[in-house]
Amino acid sequence: GGTYIVTKDNLGQTAAMAAGSALMIDYVLTVAVSISAGVAAITSAFPALTPFTVELALVAVAFLTIANLRGVRDSATLFTLPAYAFVVSLLILLGVGTWRWMTGLPPVEPVSGLAPKVTESVSLLLLLRAFASGCSAMTGTEAISDGVSVFKAPQAKNAVATLLWMAVILGTLFIGISVFAHHFGILPKDGETVVSQIARAVVGRGPFYYVIQATTALILILAANTSFADFPRLAYFMAKDGLMPRQFVFRGDRLALSTGVQALGILAGLLIVLVQGNVHHLVPLYAVGVFVSFTFSQSAMVKRWWTRREQGWGKGLVINGLGALTTAVVALVIAATKFVHGAWMVVLLLPTFVILLKGIQRHYARVGQQLALPPSEPHPVDASAPPKTIVLISSLNKSALRNLRFAKSFSGDVTALHVTDDVPSAQRLKQEWDTRDLGVPLVILESPFRSLVSPVLSYLDAHATAQQSLTTIVLSELVLNRWWQYLLHNQDALKLKVALFFRPNTAVIDVPFHLGS
């Protein structure tokens, strides 16, 4: 939510919509990329599971969605143990690989062969492409600066130490994997990850190989959980500003922003099905969205420094200006070089989302205008005239009598309405009605085509007046003891409620009649 808020405060609502749209796309892609990469680690270790890649990914999405809906306790422990196991196992792998390399030992298992020779000359565009692709590995480092408040005192000092350690670990693992991939001539390929190929070459398919694959899969799948915290929070801020459906504001029984969690799980699942869990198809989409959002937040900070001229504004202006320029170049390079490989979808989705958000904002504005009261006039709440009330009955029984008594308790203008396709049966109902002298007029509508809704709507339209106040329809609905018993009864009341809901100046009262055992 920080990017959205800082962009809105400094660059305006439209820029904030674009930043928020980029972030929402990024969060969905983060889940899809992380889980697909985690499943790729599993299928690399167990190739027989490759045909079930999409199913495994959907199970992981469902697990994270349910866990976040129920609330995740002790999340620090949940993330810490896999993180340490992942880092330690990869450091051991790189250490063993370095020892085998220095001693001249051959690979334990054969690898894919030498990489093809570079046929493109080193140019500025090539360097920009390499830089932009490498920047994707750096996303996430901002999480520490975003979470300084959760560190123990002294917070700033501990956060700096953590950031430095993460940079050292990230650099060691990233460079080490790249060096060994180059040394063994390993290339990305379908069916097996680069880390799996390196592990096979260094230690073979022994127990340690499966430890590496297990920790890699676990850390990647758990990494998707970050989006389940951030996507609902971003949607919450945008919904409060009237840019998203208001359901995203409300919390569930366990105080989770349930609508956001559910929406993220559904969208990520659909995306995984669309690309069949292929990580290489997802990364270009992910990179465009994340660097567009970074560019907006950095540019907003440039505007803030320039307009407010607070203490240290010159230094902040240079840092954020360089950041905005760098991330903008990365976003443009990735969008251009990966456009035909799927980046076009994000480029198209961003303005589409902004248009959609503006439409939602206009809708809420119109609704607010129509519901608003004049600000200066007093509005005492006086009792209005009793409404014209129509009680729909199928026959003269206890439920019908109960509804008639209820209607007469609040209205002096009550009419009973019966729709039938059986004239003799309707005549018998009329005779019994007159005999009992109920004090309520009975109107019988003949419906030769066995329709119920249309005759009722036609009757209401025929008796409507230009200055008609609210008309109240009283329905009766049986409440049964077993679910299967509902299959034995028609759902006329439900059909009528649906049809009458969209009719203006009409109120529907559904009176349940509970059947005893």
PDB file of C-alpha atoms in Angstrom, residues 55-292:
ATOM      1  CA  GLU A  55      -2.566 -29.728 -10.386  1.00  0.00           C
ATOM      2  CA  LEU A  56       0.320 -29.506  -7.886  1.00  0.00           C
ATOM      3  CA  ALA A  57       0.475 -25.729  -8.331  1.00  0.00           C
ATOM      4  CA  LEU A  58      -3.274 -25.366  -7.776  1.00  0.00           C
ATOM      5  CA  VAL A  59      -3.055 -27.462  -4.594  1.00  0.00           C
ATOM      6  CA  ALA A  60      -0.317 -25.122  -3.315  1.00  0.00           C
ATOM      7  CA  VAL A  61      -2.432 -22.040  -4.153  1.00  0.00           C
ATOM      8  CA  ALA A  62      -5.435 -23.579  -2.376  1.00  0.00           C
ATOM      9  CA  PHE A  63      -3.310 -24.395   0.693  1.00  0.00           C
ATOM     10  CA  LEU A  64      -1.994 -20.822   0.992  1.00  0.00           C
ATOM     11  CA  THR A  65      -5.451 -19.348   0.392  1.00  0.00           C
ATOM     12  CA  ILE A  66      -7.089 -21.476   3.093  1.00  0.00           C
ATOM     13  CA  ALA A  67      -4.202 -20.857   5.513  1.00  0.00           C
ATOM     14  CA  ASN A  68      -4.531 -17.088   5.106  1.00  0.00           C
ATOM     15  CA  LEU A  69      -8.316 -17.189   5.434  1.00  0.00           C
ATOM     16  CA  ARG A  70      -7.947 -19.049   8.722  1.00  0.00           C
ATOM     17  CA  GLY A  71      -5.096 -16.819   9.921  1.00  0.00           C
ATOM     18  CA  VAL A  72      -1.472 -17.924  10.107  1.00  0.00           C
ATOM     19  CA  ARG A  73      -0.020 -18.031  13.616  1.00  0.00           C
ATOM     20  CA  ASP A  74       3.699 -18.192  14.372  1.00  0.00           C
ATOM     21  CA  SER A  75       4.468 -17.168  10.790  1.00  0.00           C
ATOM     22  CA  ALA A  76       8.034 -16.171  11.757  1.00  0.00           C
ATOM     23  CA  THR A  77       8.868 -19.783  12.653  1.00  0.00           C
ATOM     24  CA  LEU A  78       7.037 -21.014   9.556  1.00  0.00           C
ATOM     25  CA  PHE A  79       9.335 -18.947   7.319  1.00  0.00           C
ATOM     26  CA  THR A  80      12.584 -18.990   9.315  1.00  0.00           C
ATOM     27  CA  LEU A  81      13.304 -22.733   9.324  1.00  0.00           C
ATOM     28  CA  PRO A  82      12.884 -23.288   5.545  1.00  0.00           C
ATOM     29  CA  ALA A  83      14.903 -20.128   4.847  1.00  0.00           C
ATOM     30  CA  TYR A  84      17.880 -21.292   6.945  1.00  0.00           C
ATOM     31  CA  ALA A  85      17.650 -24.810   5.498  1.00  0.00           C
ATOM     32  CA  PHE A  86      17.617 -23.419   1.946  1.00  0.00           C
ATOM     33  CA  VAL A  87      20.600 -21.086   2.464  1.00  0.00           C
ATOM     34  CA  VAL A  88      22.715 -23.694   4.301  1.00  0.00           C
ATOM     35  CA  SER A  89      22.003 -26.459   1.750  1.00  0.00           C
ATOM     36  CA  LEU A  90      22.922 -24.233  -1.207  1.00  0.00           C
ATOM     37  CA  LEU A  91      26.098 -22.971   0.503  1.00  0.00           C
ATOM     38  CA  ILE A  92      27.117 -26.592   1.095  1.00  0.00           C
ATOM     39  CA  LEU A  93      26.345 -27.370  -2.553  1.00  0.00           C
ATOM     40  CA  LEU A  94      28.515 -24.477  -3.758  1.00  0.00           C
ATOM     41  CA  GLY A  95      31.291 -25.470  -1.335  1.00  0.00           C
ATOM     42  CA  VAL A  96      31.335 -29.075  -2.533  1.00  0.00           C
ATOM     43  CA  GLY A  97      31.166 -27.916  -6.143  1.00  0.00           C
ATOM     44  CA  THR A  98      34.127 -25.564  -5.625  1.00  0.00           C
ATOM     45  CA  TRP A  99      36.175 -28.374  -4.046  1.00  0.00           C
ATOM     46  CA  ARG A 100      35.425 -30.764  -6.920  1.00  0.00           C
ATOM     47  CA  TRP A 101      36.263 -28.046  -9.444  1.00  0.00           C
ATOM     48  CA  MET A 102      39.598 -27.202  -7.784  1.00  0.00           C
ATOM     49  CA  THR A 103      40.578 -30.876  -7.532  1.00  0.00           C
ATOM     50  CA  GLY A 104      39.664 -31.515 -11.161  1.00  0.00           C
ATOM     51  CA  LEU A 105      36.965 -34.113 -10.444  1.00  0.00           C
ATOM     52  CA  PRO A 106      34.442 -34.691 -13.257  1.00  0.00           C
ATOM     53  CA  PRO A 107      30.660 -34.161 -12.778  1.00  0.00           C
ATOM     54  CA  VAL A 108      28.967 -36.924 -10.761  1.00  0.00           C
ATOM     55  CA  GLU A 109      26.236 -37.080 -13.425  1.00  0.00           C
ATOM     56  CA  PRO A 110      26.504 -35.891 -17.045  1.00  0.00           C
ATOM     57  CA  VAL A 111      25.021 -32.483 -17.781  1.00  0.00           C
ATOM     58  CA  SER A 112      23.460 -30.916 -20.856  1.00  0.00           C
ATOM     59  CA  GLY A 113      26.735 -30.018 -22.539  1.00  0.00           C
ATOM     60  CA  LEU A 114      28.555 -26.848 -23.407  1.00  0.00           C
ATOM     61  CA  ALA A 115      26.626 -23.640 -23.867  1.00  0.00           C
ATOM     62  CA  PRO A 116      26.446 -22.276 -27.429  1.00  0.00           C
ATOM     63  CA  LYS A 117      28.941 -19.598 -28.365  1.00  0.00           C
ATOM     64  CA  VAL A 118      27.774 -16.002 -28.162  1.00  0.00           C
ATOM     65  CA  THR A 119      26.951 -14.758 -31.631  1.00  0.00           C
ATOM     66  CA  GLU A 120      25.819 -11.253 -30.627  1.00  0.00           C
ATOM     67  CA  SER A 121      28.442  -8.576 -30.103  1.00  0.00           C
ATOM     68  CA  VAL A 122      28.553  -6.787 -26.777  1.00  0.00           C
ATOM     69  CA  SER A 123      26.456  -3.669 -27.234  1.00  0.00           C
ATOM     70  CA  LEU A 124      24.597  -1.192 -25.070  1.00  0.00           C
ATOM     71  CA  LEU A 125      21.297  -2.969 -25.804  1.00  0.00           C
ATOM     72  CA  LEU A 126      22.758  -6.343 -24.816  1.00  0.00           C
ATOM     73  CA  LEU A 127      24.085  -4.878 -21.565  1.00  0.00           C
ATOM     74  CA  LEU A 128      20.714  -3.245 -20.867  1.00  0.00           C
ATOM     75  CA  ARG A 129      18.920  -6.540 -21.509  1.00  0.00           C
ATOM     76  CA  ALA A 130      21.279  -8.393 -19.165  1.00  0.00           C
ATOM     77  CA  PHE A 131      20.935  -5.681 -16.515  1.00  0.00           C
ATOM     78  CA  ALA A 132      17.111  -5.648 -16.799  1.00  0.00           C
ATOM     79  CA  SER A 133      16.905  -9.439 -16.562  1.00  0.00           C
ATOM     80  CA  GLY A 134      19.211  -9.485 -13.540  1.00  0.00           C
ATOM     81  CA  CYS A 135      17.133  -6.823 -11.797  1.00  0.00           C
ATOM     82  CA  SER A 136      14.294  -9.346 -11.474  1.00  0.00           C
ATOM     83  CA  ALA A 137      16.445 -11.219  -8.948  1.00  0.00           C
ATOM     84  CA  MET A 138      16.760  -8.068  -6.827  1.00  0.00           C
ATOM     85  CA  THR A 139      13.035  -7.517  -6.289  1.00  0.00           C
ATOM     86  CA  GLY A 140      12.121  -8.175  -2.683  1.00  0.00           C
ATOM     87  CA  THR A 141      15.155  -6.496  -1.156  1.00  0.00           C
ATOM     88  CA  GLU A 142      12.924  -3.520  -0.333  1.00  0.00           C
ATOM     89  CA  ALA A 143      10.993  -5.699   2.109  1.00  0.00           C
ATOM     90  CA  ILE A 144      13.530  -5.014   4.869  1.00  0.00           C
ATOM     91  CA  SER A 145      13.309  -1.233   4.490  1.00  0.00           C
ATOM     92  CA  ASP A 146       9.513  -1.546   4.477  1.00  0.00           C
ATOM     93  CA  GLY A 147       9.579  -3.496   7.747  1.00  0.00           C
ATOM     94  CA  VAL A 148      12.075  -1.586   9.900  1.00  0.00           C
ATOM     95  CA  SER A 149       9.417  -1.107  12.590  1.00  0.00           C
ATOM     96  CA  VAL A 150       9.283  -4.852  13.371  1.00  0.00           C
ATOM     97  CA  PHE A 151      13.001  -5.092  14.252  1.00  0.00           C
ATOM     98  CA  LYS A 152      14.270  -5.082  17.811  1.00  0.00           C
ATOM     99  CA  ALA A 153      15.894  -1.904  19.115  1.00  0.00           C
ATOM    100  CA  PRO A 154      18.031  -0.326  17.796  1.00  0.00           C
ATOM    101  CA  GLN A 155      15.752  -0.835  14.831  1.00  0.00           C
ATOM    102  CA  ALA A 156      17.702   1.042  12.154  1.00  0.00           C
ATOM    103  CA  LYS A 157      21.010  -0.610  13.088  1.00  0.00           C
ATOM    104  CA  ASN A 158      19.514  -4.114  13.084  1.00  0.00           C
ATOM    105  CA  ALA A 159      17.717  -3.484   9.788  1.00  0.00           C
ATOM    106  CA  VAL A 160      20.973  -2.297   8.167  1.00  0.00           C
ATOM    107  CA  ALA A 161      22.795  -5.395   9.437  1.00  0.00           C
ATOM    108  CA  THR A 162      20.041  -7.642   8.097  1.00  0.00           C
ATOM    109  CA  LEU A 163      20.075  -5.915   4.719  1.00  0.00           C
ATOM    110  CA  LEU A 164      23.849  -6.318   4.461  1.00  0.00           C
ATOM    111  CA  TRP A 165      23.674 -10.007   5.377  1.00  0.00           C
ATOM    112  CA  MET A 166      20.923 -10.558   2.827  1.00  0.00           C
ATOM    113  CA  ALA A 167      22.973  -8.801   0.151  1.00  0.00           C
ATOM    114  CA  VAL A 168      25.994 -11.002   0.936  1.00  0.00           C
ATOM    115  CA  ILE A 169      23.923 -14.199   0.924  1.00  0.00           C
ATOM    116  CA  LEU A 170      22.044 -13.222  -2.238  1.00  0.00           C
ATOM    117  CA  GLY A 171      25.234 -12.218  -4.035  1.00  0.00           C
ATOM    118  CA  THR A 172      27.043 -15.415  -2.999  1.00  0.00           C
ATOM    119  CA  LEU A 173      24.230 -17.738  -4.082  1.00  0.00           C
ATOM    120  CA  PHE A 174      23.377 -15.843  -7.267  1.00  0.00           C
ATOM    121  CA  ILE A 175      26.979 -15.524  -8.458  1.00  0.00           C
ATOM    122  CA  GLY A 176      27.835 -19.071  -7.373  1.00  0.00           C
ATOM    123  CA  ILE A 177      24.913 -20.591  -9.280  1.00  0.00           C
ATOM    124  CA  SER A 178      25.741 -18.485 -12.350  1.00  0.00           C
ATOM    125  CA  VAL A 179      29.435 -19.538 -12.271  1.00  0.00           C
ATOM    126  CA  PHE A 180      28.613 -23.240 -11.955  1.00  0.00           C
ATOM    127  CA  ALA A 181      25.958 -23.030 -14.666  1.00  0.00           C
ATOM    128  CA  HIS A 182      28.614 -21.519 -16.949  1.00  0.00           C
ATOM    129  CA  HIS A 183      31.270 -24.043 -15.868  1.00  0.00           C
ATOM    130  CA  PHE A 184      29.068 -27.075 -16.539  1.00  0.00           C
ATOM    131  CA  GLY A 185      27.464 -25.573 -19.668  1.00  0.00           C
ATOM    132  CA  ILE A 186      24.013 -25.763 -18.073  1.00  0.00           C
ATOM    133  CA  LEU A 187      21.122 -24.053 -19.841  1.00  0.00           C
ATOM    134  CA  PRO A 188      17.508 -23.516 -18.762  1.00  0.00           C
ATOM    135  CA  LYS A 189      15.335 -26.278 -20.146  1.00  0.00           C
ATOM    136  CA  ASP A 190      11.829 -27.643 -19.801  1.00  0.00           C
ATOM    137  CA  GLY A 191      11.412 -30.369 -17.212  1.00  0.00           C
ATOM    138  CA  GLU A 192      14.373 -29.494 -14.948  1.00  0.00           C
ATOM    139  CA  THR A 193      15.573 -26.352 -13.210  1.00  0.00           C
ATOM    140  CA  VAL A 194      19.114 -24.979 -13.378  1.00  0.00           C
ATOM    141  CA  VAL A 195      19.625 -25.609  -9.630  1.00  0.00           C
ATOM    142  CA  SER A 196      18.582 -29.251 -10.099  1.00  0.00           C
ATOM    143  CA  GLN A 197      21.049 -29.686 -12.962  1.00  0.00           C
ATOM    144  CA  ILE A 198      23.886 -28.173 -10.886  1.00  0.00           C
ATOM    145  CA  ALA A 199      22.992 -30.370  -7.905  1.00  0.00           C
ATOM    146  CA  ARG A 200      23.050 -33.505 -10.083  1.00  0.00           C
ATOM    147  CA  ALA A 201      26.441 -32.530 -11.498  1.00  0.00           C
ATOM    148  CA  VAL A 202      27.939 -31.806  -8.039  1.00  0.00           C
ATOM    149  CA  VAL A 203      26.413 -34.432  -5.704  1.00  0.00           C
ATOM    150  CA  GLY A 204      24.369 -36.738  -7.960  1.00  0.00           C
ATOM    151  CA  ARG A 205      20.888 -37.995  -7.129  1.00  0.00           C
ATOM    152  CA  GLY A 206      21.710 -38.877  -3.546  1.00  0.00           C
ATOM    153  CA  PRO A 207      19.853 -37.878  -0.350  1.00  0.00           C
ATOM    154  CA  PHE A 208      21.449 -34.429  -0.319  1.00  0.00           C
ATOM    155  CA  TYR A 209      20.105 -33.732  -3.819  1.00  0.00           C
ATOM    156  CA  TYR A 210      16.557 -34.276  -2.558  1.00  0.00           C
ATOM    157  CA  VAL A 211      17.221 -32.045   0.474  1.00  0.00           C
ATOM    158  CA  ILE A 212      18.227 -29.232  -1.904  1.00  0.00           C
ATOM    159  CA  GLN A 213      15.136 -29.709  -4.062  1.00  0.00           C
ATOM    160  CA  ALA A 214      12.827 -29.933  -1.039  1.00  0.00           C
ATOM    161  CA  THR A 215      14.148 -26.747   0.599  1.00  0.00           C
ATOM    162  CA  THR A 216      14.085 -24.927  -2.749  1.00  0.00           C
ATOM    163  CA  ALA A 217      10.475 -25.945  -3.383  1.00  0.00           C
ATOM    164  CA  LEU A 218       9.404 -25.055   0.152  1.00  0.00           C
ATOM    165  CA  ILE A 219      11.044 -21.614   0.206  1.00  0.00           C
ATOM    166  CA  LEU A 220       9.583 -20.733  -3.192  1.00  0.00           C
ATOM    167  CA  ILE A 221       6.052 -21.818  -2.329  1.00  0.00           C
ATOM    168  CA  LEU A 222       6.167 -20.012   1.021  1.00  0.00           C
ATOM    169  CA  ALA A 223       7.507 -16.902  -0.730  1.00  0.00           C
ATOM    170  CA  ALA A 224       4.115 -16.596  -2.433  1.00  0.00           C
ATOM    171  CA  ASN A 225       2.598 -15.929   0.994  1.00  0.00           C
ATOM    172  CA  THR A 226       3.970 -12.370   0.914  1.00  0.00           C
ATOM    173  CA  SER A 227       1.388 -11.491  -1.728  1.00  0.00           C
ATOM    174  CA  PHE A 228      -1.411 -12.893   0.426  1.00  0.00           C
ATOM    175  CA  ALA A 229      -0.505 -10.256   3.021  1.00  0.00           C
ATOM    176  CA  ASP A 230       0.082  -7.376   0.584  1.00  0.00           C
ATOM    177  CA  PHE A 231      -2.593  -7.806  -2.111  1.00  0.00           C
ATOM    178  CA  PRO A 232      -5.549  -7.639   0.346  1.00  0.00           C
ATOM    179  CA  ARG A 233      -3.992  -4.610   2.071  1.00  0.00           C
ATOM    180  CA  LEU A 234      -3.521  -2.748  -1.215  1.00  0.00           C
ATOM    181  CA  ALA A 235      -7.078  -3.635  -2.277  1.00  0.00           C
ATOM    182  CA  TYR A 236      -8.261  -2.347   1.134  1.00  0.00           C
ATOM    183  CA  PHE A 237      -6.686   1.086   0.585  1.00  0.00           C
ATOM    184  CA  MET A 238      -8.017   1.318  -2.967  1.00  0.00           C
ATOM    185  CA  ALA A 239     -11.500   0.200  -1.907  1.00  0.00           C
ATOM    186  CA  LYS A 240     -11.571   2.893   0.795  1.00  0.00           C
ATOM    187  CA  ASP A 241     -10.919   5.424  -1.968  1.00  0.00           C
ATOM    188  CA  GLY A 242     -13.824   4.024  -4.004  1.00  0.00           C
ATOM    189  CA  LEU A 243     -11.602   2.427  -6.658  1.00  0.00           C
ATOM    190  CA  MET A 244     -12.343  -1.214  -5.814  1.00  0.00           C
ATOM    191  CA  PRO A 245     -15.529  -3.044  -4.767  1.00  0.00           C
ATOM    192  CA  ARG A 246     -16.294  -2.260  -1.127  1.00  0.00           C
ATOM    193  CA  GLN A 247     -16.212  -5.934  -0.197  1.00  0.00           C
ATOM    194  CA  PHE A 248     -12.409  -5.589  -0.112  1.00  0.00           C
ATOM    195  CA  VAL A 249     -12.690  -3.337   2.965  1.00  0.00           C
ATOM    196  CA  PHE A 250     -14.363  -5.850   5.261  1.00  0.00           C
ATOM    197  CA  ARG A 251     -12.569  -8.402   7.408  1.00  0.00           C
ATOM    198  CA  GLY A 252     -13.677 -11.999   7.910  1.00  0.00           C
ATOM    199  CA  ASP A 253     -14.327 -13.877  11.140  1.00  0.00           C
ATOM    200  CA  ARG A 254     -10.589 -14.306  11.747  1.00  0.00           C
ATOM    201  CA  LEU A 255      -9.846 -10.636  10.983  1.00  0.00           C
ATOM    202  CA  ALA A 256      -8.319 -11.455   7.596  1.00  0.00           C
ATOM    203  CA  LEU A 257      -9.251  -9.341   4.567  1.00  0.00           C
ATOM    204  CA  SER A 258     -11.071 -12.360   3.202  1.00  0.00           C
ATOM    205  CA  THR A 259     -12.252 -10.944  -0.135  1.00  0.00           C
ATOM    206  CA  GLY A 260      -8.723  -9.929  -1.090  1.00  0.00           C
ATOM    207  CA  VAL A 261      -7.308 -13.326  -0.109  1.00  0.00           C
ATOM    208  CA  GLN A 262      -9.967 -15.164  -2.102  1.00  0.00           C
ATOM    209  CA  ALA A 263      -9.589 -12.911  -5.145  1.00  0.00           C
ATOM    210  CA  LEU A 264      -5.806 -13.376  -5.164  1.00  0.00           C
ATOM    211  CA  GLY A 265      -6.103 -17.161  -4.898  1.00  0.00           C
ATOM    212  CA  ILE A 266      -8.623 -17.351  -7.748  1.00  0.00           C
ATOM    213  CA  LEU A 267      -6.679 -15.023 -10.073  1.00  0.00           C
ATOM    214  CA  ALA A 268      -3.350 -16.769  -9.423  1.00  0.00           C
ATOM    215  CA  GLY A 269      -4.954 -20.167 -10.021  1.00  0.00           C
ATOM    216  CA  LEU A 270      -6.463 -19.018 -13.320  1.00  0.00           C
ATOM    217  CA  LEU A 271      -3.108 -17.605 -14.438  1.00  0.00           C
ATOM    218  CA  ILE A 272      -1.307 -20.862 -13.602  1.00  0.00           C
ATOM    219  CA  VAL A 273      -3.860 -22.806 -15.639  1.00  0.00           C
ATOM    220  CA  LEU A 274      -3.503 -20.316 -18.514  1.00  0.00           C
ATOM    221  CA  VAL A 275       0.303 -20.702 -18.784  1.00  0.00           C
ATOM    222  CA  GLN A 276       0.294 -24.350 -17.631  1.00  0.00           C
ATOM    223  CA  GLY A 277       2.646 -23.519 -14.752  1.00  0.00           C
ATOM    224  CA  ASN A 278       5.523 -22.478 -17.043  1.00  0.00           C
ATOM    225  CA  VAL A 279       7.859 -20.153 -15.113  1.00  0.00           C
ATOM    226  CA  HIS A 280       9.582 -18.845 -18.258  1.00  0.00           C
ATOM    227  CA  HIS A 281       6.254 -17.491 -19.524  1.00  0.00           C
ATOM    228  CA  LEU A 282       5.521 -15.741 -16.227  1.00  0.00           C
ATOM    229  CA  VAL A 283       8.790 -13.966 -15.402  1.00  0.00           C
ATOM    230  CA  PRO A 284       8.569 -11.306 -18.178  1.00  0.00           C
ATOM    231  CA  LEU A 285       5.016 -10.475 -17.053  1.00  0.00           C
ATOM    232  CA  TYR A 286       6.139 -10.236 -13.436  1.00  0.00           C
ATOM    233  CA  ALA A 287       9.123  -7.989 -14.161  1.00  0.00           C
ATOM    234  CA  VAL A 288       7.158  -5.362 -16.116  1.00  0.00           C
ATOM    235  CA  GLY A 289       4.552  -4.865 -13.400  1.00  0.00           C
ATOM    236  CA  VAL A 290       6.969  -4.689 -10.492  1.00  0.00           C
ATOM    237  CA  PHE A 291       9.294  -2.148 -12.110  1.00  0.00           C
ATOM    238  CA  VAL A 292       6.428   0.039 -13.273  1.00  0.00           C
TER     239      VAL A 292
END
